[in-house]
Short mmCIF file of C-alpha atoms in Angstrom, two decimals:
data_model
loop_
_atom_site.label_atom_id
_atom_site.label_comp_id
_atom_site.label_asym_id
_atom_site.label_seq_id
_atom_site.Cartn_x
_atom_site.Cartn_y
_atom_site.Cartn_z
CA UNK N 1 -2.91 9.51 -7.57
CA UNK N 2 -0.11 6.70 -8.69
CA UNK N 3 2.12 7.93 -11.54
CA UNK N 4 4.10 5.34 -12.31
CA UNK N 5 6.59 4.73 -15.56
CA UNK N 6 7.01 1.37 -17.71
CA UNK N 7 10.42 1.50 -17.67
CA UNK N 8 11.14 2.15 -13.41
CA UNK N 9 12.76 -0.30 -11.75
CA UNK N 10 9.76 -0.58 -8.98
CA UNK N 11 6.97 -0.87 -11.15
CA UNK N 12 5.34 -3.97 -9.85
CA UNK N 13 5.40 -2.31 -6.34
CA UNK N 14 4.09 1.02 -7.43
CA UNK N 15 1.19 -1.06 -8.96
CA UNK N 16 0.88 -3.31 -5.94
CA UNK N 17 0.65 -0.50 -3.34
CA UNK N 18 -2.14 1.43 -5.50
CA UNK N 19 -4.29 -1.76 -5.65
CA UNK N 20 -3.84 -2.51 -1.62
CA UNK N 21 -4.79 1.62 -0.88
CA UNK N 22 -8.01 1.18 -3.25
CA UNK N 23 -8.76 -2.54 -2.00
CA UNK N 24 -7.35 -3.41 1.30
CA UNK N 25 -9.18 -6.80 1.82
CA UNK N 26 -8.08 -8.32 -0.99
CA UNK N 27 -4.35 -7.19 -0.28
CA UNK N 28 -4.22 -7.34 4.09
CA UNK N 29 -0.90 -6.48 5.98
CA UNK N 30 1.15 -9.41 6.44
CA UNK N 31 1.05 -10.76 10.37
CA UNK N 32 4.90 -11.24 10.07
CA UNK N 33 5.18 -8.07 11.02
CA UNK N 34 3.55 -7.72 13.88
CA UNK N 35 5.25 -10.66 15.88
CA UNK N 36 7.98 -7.81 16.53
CA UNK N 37 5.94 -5.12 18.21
CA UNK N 38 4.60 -4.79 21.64
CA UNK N 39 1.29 -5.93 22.52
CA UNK N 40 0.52 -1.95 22.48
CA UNK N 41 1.88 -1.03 19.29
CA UNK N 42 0.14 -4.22 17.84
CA UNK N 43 -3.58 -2.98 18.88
CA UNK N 44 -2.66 0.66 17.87
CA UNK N 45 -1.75 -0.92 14.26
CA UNK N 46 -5.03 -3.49 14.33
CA UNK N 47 -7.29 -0.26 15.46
CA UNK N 48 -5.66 1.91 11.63
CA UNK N 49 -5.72 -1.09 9.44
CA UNK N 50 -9.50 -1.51 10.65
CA UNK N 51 -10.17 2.12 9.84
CA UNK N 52 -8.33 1.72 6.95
CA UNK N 53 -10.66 -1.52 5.65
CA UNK N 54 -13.57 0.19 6.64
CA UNK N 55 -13.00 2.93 4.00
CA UNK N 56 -10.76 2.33 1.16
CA UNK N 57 -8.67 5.17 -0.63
CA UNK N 58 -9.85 6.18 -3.41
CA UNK N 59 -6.63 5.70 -5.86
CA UNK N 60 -6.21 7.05 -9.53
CA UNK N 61 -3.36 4.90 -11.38
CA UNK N 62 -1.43 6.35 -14.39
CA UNK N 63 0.84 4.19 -16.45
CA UNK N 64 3.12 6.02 -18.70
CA UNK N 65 4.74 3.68 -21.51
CA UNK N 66 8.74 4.21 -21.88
CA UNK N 67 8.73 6.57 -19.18
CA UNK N 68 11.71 6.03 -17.10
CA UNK N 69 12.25 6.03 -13.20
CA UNK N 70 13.08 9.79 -12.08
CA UNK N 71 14.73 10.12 -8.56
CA UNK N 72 14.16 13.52 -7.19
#
């Protein structure tokens, strides 16, 4: 579950992140990051995101009008 406020700050990326967890082919990882990592840590991360694609989360996204962002 994604609660998320109208009036936080991150909103868009709140949004974003929900829609990648329930749809990860229409929203893959960027390959910028992987030109950093070892060849090792690069096939442990291709080996999760393929788990990952093969079963999506299942994601529940609530949008609260006015609510505002609350650091705890």
């Amino acid at each position: 579950m994604v609660l998320v406020g109208g009036g936080e700050v991150l909103l868009d990326e709140q949004i974003y992140i929900a829609h990648k967890a329930a749809n990860p082919h229409r929203f893959p990882a960027n390959p910028v990051h992987a030109e950093s990592k070892s060849k090792e840590e690069r096939e442990r991360d291709e080996e999760a995101v393929k788990k990952w694609n093969d079963k999506p989360t299942q994601v529940m996204l609530q949008i609260f009008d006015d609510c505002c962002e609350y650091h705890t």
